[in-house]
């Protein structure tokens, strides 16, 4: 997994989680763009890193990839809570008596997750059809009051989270499709975080393993879909995918080239905006058919779709018969993409 990230041009620094020299910030500047935490059981980070500094890193626009396990320490649990994710207790595991792998040793914690339980967002999980996912780890639930949390991979309707070696004496922490195996978050500043309840999910053993449900007659796959999903998730969380930006914006009366000092009511105007997407390290024209323009004075007086015209989006419309200060506003917020916003004030 890490070699794949290096092959994509990332400069990786490896440190143990309790390294006394750990630091994310130096002289007020972030030392890294992205942070990977593959140390589920850590109880105290080394150096000057703690949950507060990681949260500050996210608030500053940094992206974080976290892998947990049934042996989860308090710092990862606290970090999850800060991001709207609640991990189950230490030593618990996701259990599914109907969807476990044929090689499971008996506790039914080696889960075979169907790809139909993946979030319907190709920008995040990839566009290719995947083989089933192998998962062994701790379950999560999302904070229902946090609209930014993404249910990237859920358990099946027969899954639940509990202590695998104890009888169930109370209602489990997570049941059915409320059981999150992988969750994500895109903050309002476009920082991205992904939590996996399974460190094994990212292991070479799970990448290269065959997978087959223990149910009689189940299809055997020579390899899991873990690697493809892990790569897709890392490309999204590290902002190689789903990143948009605004280029040139222009507006003028139809038939003219430059914007006037002031418009007149009922003028016929043309507005255009260049929107680009990051693709393989290069900015290319974004192809979208649901981008809207609003002409706003407190409330929108005009709302219309923009049409793609070459490398830009444009539309012509008549100004309302109302005087005042207005804004041409594009506010594009779609699943898996960075929030795109452009506002131009006119009168």
XYZ file of C-alpha atoms in Angstrom:
347
model
C 0.000 0.000 0.000
C 2.743 2.448 0.967
C 4.819 1.511 -2.076
C 1.817 2.356 -4.240
C 1.609 5.813 -2.672
C 5.329 6.341 -3.267
C 4.919 5.282 -6.897
C 2.293 8.019 -7.289
C 4.856 10.647 -6.357
C 4.362 11.018 -2.611
C 7.410 11.595 -0.421
C 6.800 9.303 2.557
C 8.256 9.610 6.052
C 7.852 6.586 8.366
C 7.877 7.008 12.139
C 6.735 4.831 15.022
C 3.752 6.303 16.830
C 5.689 6.719 20.101
C 8.756 8.343 18.495
C 9.902 11.155 20.803
C 10.697 13.325 17.774
C 7.223 13.257 16.251
C 5.953 16.629 15.094
C 3.299 17.906 12.701
C 3.937 21.617 13.126
C 7.192 23.586 13.197
C 7.407 27.360 13.532
C 3.672 27.578 12.947
C 3.850 25.680 9.639
C 2.620 22.162 8.896
C 5.465 19.809 8.009
C 3.252 17.451 5.984
C 0.251 17.601 3.664
C -1.157 14.225 4.713
C -1.020 11.980 7.762
C -1.404 8.183 7.877
C -2.002 6.598 11.298
C -1.544 2.814 11.200
C -1.070 2.314 14.949
C -4.447 1.275 16.366
C -3.376 0.387 19.900
C -1.313 3.495 20.663
C -2.169 5.047 24.040
C 0.127 8.075 23.839
C 1.706 9.562 20.726
C 5.329 10.581 20.957
C 6.761 14.064 20.504
C 4.285 16.923 20.432
C 1.528 15.016 18.626
C -1.804 14.415 20.315
C -5.462 14.435 19.326
C -5.544 18.224 19.645
C -2.659 18.742 17.203
C -4.142 16.242 14.735
C -7.464 18.083 14.930
C -5.620 21.364 14.331
C -3.922 19.711 11.339
C -7.356 18.847 9.910
C -8.659 22.343 10.677
C -5.673 23.661 8.737
C -6.639 21.657 5.658
C -4.543 18.529 6.203
C -5.902 15.101 5.288
C -5.714 12.034 7.534
C -6.041 8.280 6.905
C -6.644 6.208 10.050
C -6.730 2.426 10.469
C -8.006 0.931 13.722
C -8.487 -2.618 14.991
C -10.166 -4.479 17.836
C -7.137 -3.518 19.932
C -7.916 0.211 19.772
C -6.406 2.832 22.052
C -8.011 5.959 23.459
C -6.329 8.496 21.108
C -7.907 7.020 17.978
C -11.242 6.763 19.756
C -11.015 10.464 20.724
C -9.983 11.458 17.200
C -12.968 9.585 15.821
C -15.280 11.419 18.209
C -13.873 14.751 17.016
C -14.793 13.748 13.456
C -18.282 12.387 14.149
C -17.259 8.711 14.394
C -17.755 6.532 17.471
C -15.691 3.342 17.738
C -16.951 0.378 19.722
C -15.146 -0.758 22.866
C -11.689 -2.291 22.920
C -11.652 -6.055 22.182
C -14.951 -5.905 20.304
C -15.201 -6.896 16.655
C -17.659 -6.818 13.801
C -19.407 -10.201 13.681
C -21.554 -11.606 10.896
C -22.811 -15.186 11.115
C -24.044 -15.117 7.504
C -21.231 -13.294 5.676
C -17.933 -14.622 7.000
C -15.035 -16.017 5.008
C -14.527 -19.744 4.569
C -11.122 -19.423 6.290
C -12.618 -17.840 9.427
C -11.319 -19.697 12.529
C -14.730 -19.878 14.195
C -15.698 -16.504 15.674
C -17.158 -15.219 12.389
C -15.135 -12.012 12.587
C -13.397 -12.427 9.215
C -16.112 -10.596 7.326
C -16.803 -10.726 3.598
C -18.286 -7.323 2.754
C -20.285 -7.111 -0.456
C -19.467 -4.193 -2.729
C -23.175 -3.311 -2.857
C -22.625 -1.931 0.653
C -20.157 0.645 -0.676
C -21.071 4.321 -0.903
C -22.375 5.141 -4.386
C -19.635 7.651 -5.105
C -17.086 6.584 -7.764
C -14.896 9.577 -6.940
C -14.329 8.090 -3.476
C -14.479 4.304 -3.958
C -13.343 4.060 -7.580
C -15.184 3.356 -10.798
C -14.141 -0.245 -11.391
C -16.271 -3.195 -10.289
C -14.644 -4.747 -7.235
C -14.426 -8.236 -5.811
C -15.786 -8.657 -2.260
C -13.901 -6.917 0.546
C -12.213 -8.790 3.403
C -12.526 -7.083 6.791
C -11.530 -7.945 10.344
C -11.702 -5.239 12.960
C -13.717 -2.917 15.152
C -17.096 -1.459 14.246
C -18.057 2.207 14.120
C -21.242 4.244 14.113
C -21.736 7.745 12.732
C -22.918 10.715 14.747
C -26.453 11.270 13.384
C -26.082 15.011 14.004
C -22.990 15.323 11.804
C -24.052 15.671 8.138
C -20.440 15.579 6.932
C -19.795 11.917 7.839
C -19.741 9.517 4.880
C -20.791 5.862 5.253
C -18.171 4.522 2.826
C -18.580 0.807 3.616
C -21.277 -0.600 5.878
C -21.835 -4.048 7.276
C -24.651 -6.226 5.989
C -28.069 -6.359 7.626
C -26.895 -9.417 9.620
C -23.746 -7.823 11.047
C -23.247 -6.441 14.535
C -20.433 -5.342 16.817
C -19.732 -7.074 20.131
C -17.168 -9.075 22.088
C -16.619 -12.234 19.993
C -15.802 -14.388 23.030
C -18.736 -13.323 25.225
C -22.481 -14.021 25.133
C -24.630 -11.036 24.188
C -26.085 -9.598 27.382
C -26.886 -6.106 26.122
C -27.818 -4.438 22.865
C -24.731 -4.198 20.617
C -23.071 -0.870 19.884
C -23.762 -1.229 16.159
C -26.282 -3.445 14.384
C -26.980 -4.128 10.709
C -26.227 -1.445 8.159
C -25.627 1.069 10.939
C -22.351 -0.806 11.447
C -19.649 1.169 9.677
C -16.575 -0.692 8.467
C -15.052 2.317 6.694
C -16.159 5.914 7.215
C -15.054 9.253 5.836
C -15.403 12.956 6.370
C -14.911 15.997 4.198
C -14.765 19.043 6.445
C -16.132 22.433 5.442
C -12.572 23.523 4.650
C -12.281 20.532 2.245
C -9.900 18.625 4.549
C -10.531 14.890 4.239
C -10.388 12.082 6.785
C -10.932 8.335 6.302
C -11.363 5.858 9.168
C -11.073 2.112 8.619
C -12.056 -0.155 11.494
C -9.554 -2.693 10.172
C -5.790 -2.334 9.887
C -5.750 -5.767 8.218
C -7.811 -4.241 5.399
C -4.614 -2.493 4.202
C -2.330 -5.530 4.623
C -0.645 -7.439 1.799
C -2.192 -10.603 3.239
C -5.704 -9.242 2.683
C -4.762 -7.663 -0.664
C -3.586 -11.009 -2.038
C -5.990 -13.354 -0.267
C -8.660 -15.393 -1.979
C -12.152 -14.717 -0.662
C -15.248 -16.898 -0.438
C -18.218 -16.803 1.872
C -18.662 -19.916 3.989
C -22.251 -20.230 2.776
C -22.553 -23.404 0.641
C -22.473 -22.651 -3.074
C -20.814 -19.239 -2.663
C -18.520 -18.074 -5.447
C -14.778 -18.143 -4.833
C -12.724 -15.118 -5.890
C -8.991 -15.533 -6.387
C -8.343 -12.107 -4.912
C -10.172 -9.590 -2.742
C -11.113 -6.091 -3.849
C -9.172 -4.619 -0.911
C -6.232 -3.270 -2.892
C -8.347 -1.470 -5.483
C -10.557 0.042 -2.794
C -7.569 1.048 -0.647
C -5.964 2.818 -3.610
C -9.215 4.607 -4.487
C -9.696 5.734 -0.879
C -6.110 6.956 -0.608
C -6.398 8.875 -3.887
C -9.508 10.598 -2.570
C -8.262 11.351 0.946
C -4.923 12.657 -0.374
C -6.797 14.892 -2.849
C -5.684 13.219 -6.040
C -9.358 12.786 -6.929
C -12.419 14.962 -6.555
C -10.615 18.314 -6.417
C -12.206 21.238 -8.280
C -11.161 24.851 -8.754
C -12.576 28.004 -10.311
C -10.700 29.563 -13.207
C -11.623 32.704 -15.118
C -15.043 34.263 -14.470
C -16.605 36.789 -16.847
C -19.908 38.600 -17.304
C -21.113 41.223 -19.768
C -24.081 42.295 -21.828
C -24.787 40.041 -24.795
C -22.975 41.465 -27.802
C -20.298 43.155 -25.705
C -16.975 41.865 -24.378
C -16.306 43.806 -21.177
C -18.430 44.150 -18.042
C -20.171 47.531 -17.696
C -19.783 49.830 -14.706
C -23.413 49.063 -13.906
C -26.165 46.986 -15.459
C -29.657 48.195 -16.317
C -32.788 46.277 -15.379
C -33.893 43.707 -17.993
C -30.458 43.714 -19.680
C -29.651 40.483 -21.519
C -26.385 39.287 -19.991
C -23.945 36.450 -20.502
C -22.076 34.838 -17.619
C -19.264 32.304 -17.961
C -16.992 30.446 -15.568
C -14.096 28.042 -16.053
C -14.216 24.996 -13.752
C -11.295 22.589 -13.666
C -10.665 19.198 -12.075
C -7.353 17.799 -10.883
C -6.547 14.643 -12.869
C -3.218 12.809 -12.583
C -1.583 15.961 -11.272
C -2.890 18.190 -14.075
C -5.820 20.584 -14.237
C -8.306 19.580 -16.931
C -11.803 20.877 -17.793
C -14.459 19.496 -15.453
C -17.362 17.690 -17.106
C -20.548 18.316 -15.143
C -24.167 18.675 -16.199
C -25.679 19.899 -12.930
C -23.876 23.190 -12.247
C -26.213 26.080 -11.473
C -25.838 29.851 -11.478
C -27.837 32.030 -9.121
C -28.363 35.779 -9.506
C -28.887 36.820 -5.920
C -30.011 39.859 -3.937
C -30.471 38.290 -0.500
C -32.606 35.635 -2.248
C -32.077 34.285 -5.776
C -33.998 36.172 -8.471
C -32.646 33.850 -11.164
C -31.518 30.232 -10.888
C -30.451 28.474 -14.073
C -28.219 25.637 -15.242
C -24.889 26.455 -16.840
C -24.122 24.802 -20.165
C -20.674 23.553 -21.007
C -19.144 25.386 -23.943
C -15.646 24.149 -24.699
C -13.556 24.580 -21.582
C -16.031 26.795 -19.753
C -19.637 26.946 -18.592
C -21.889 29.786 -19.690
C -25.485 30.958 -19.853
C -27.460 33.933 -21.125
C -30.405 35.348 -19.202
C -32.399 38.539 -18.705
C -31.807 40.542 -15.545
C -34.838 41.003 -13.292
C -36.796 44.262 -13.328
C -35.502 45.089 -9.859
C -32.880 47.598 -8.743
C -30.197 46.741 -6.204
C -26.817 45.126 -5.586
C -26.687 41.563 -6.901
C -24.245 38.657 -7.011
C -23.515 36.106 -9.700
C -23.112 33.038 -7.495
C -21.996 29.457 -8.223
C -22.207 27.204 -5.159
C -21.441 23.614 -6.219
C -21.405 20.945 -3.528
C -21.431 17.336 -4.718
C -20.589 14.059 -3.000
C -16.893 13.282 -3.262
C -15.850 16.667 -4.653
C -14.340 19.676 -2.938
C -16.797 22.498 -2.323
C -16.708 24.960 -5.231
C -17.813 28.539 -4.623
C -17.621 31.692 -6.727
C -19.322 35.021 -6.101
C -19.118 38.204 -8.197
C -20.919 41.365 -7.054
C -22.555 43.754 -9.540
C -25.096 46.551 -9.477
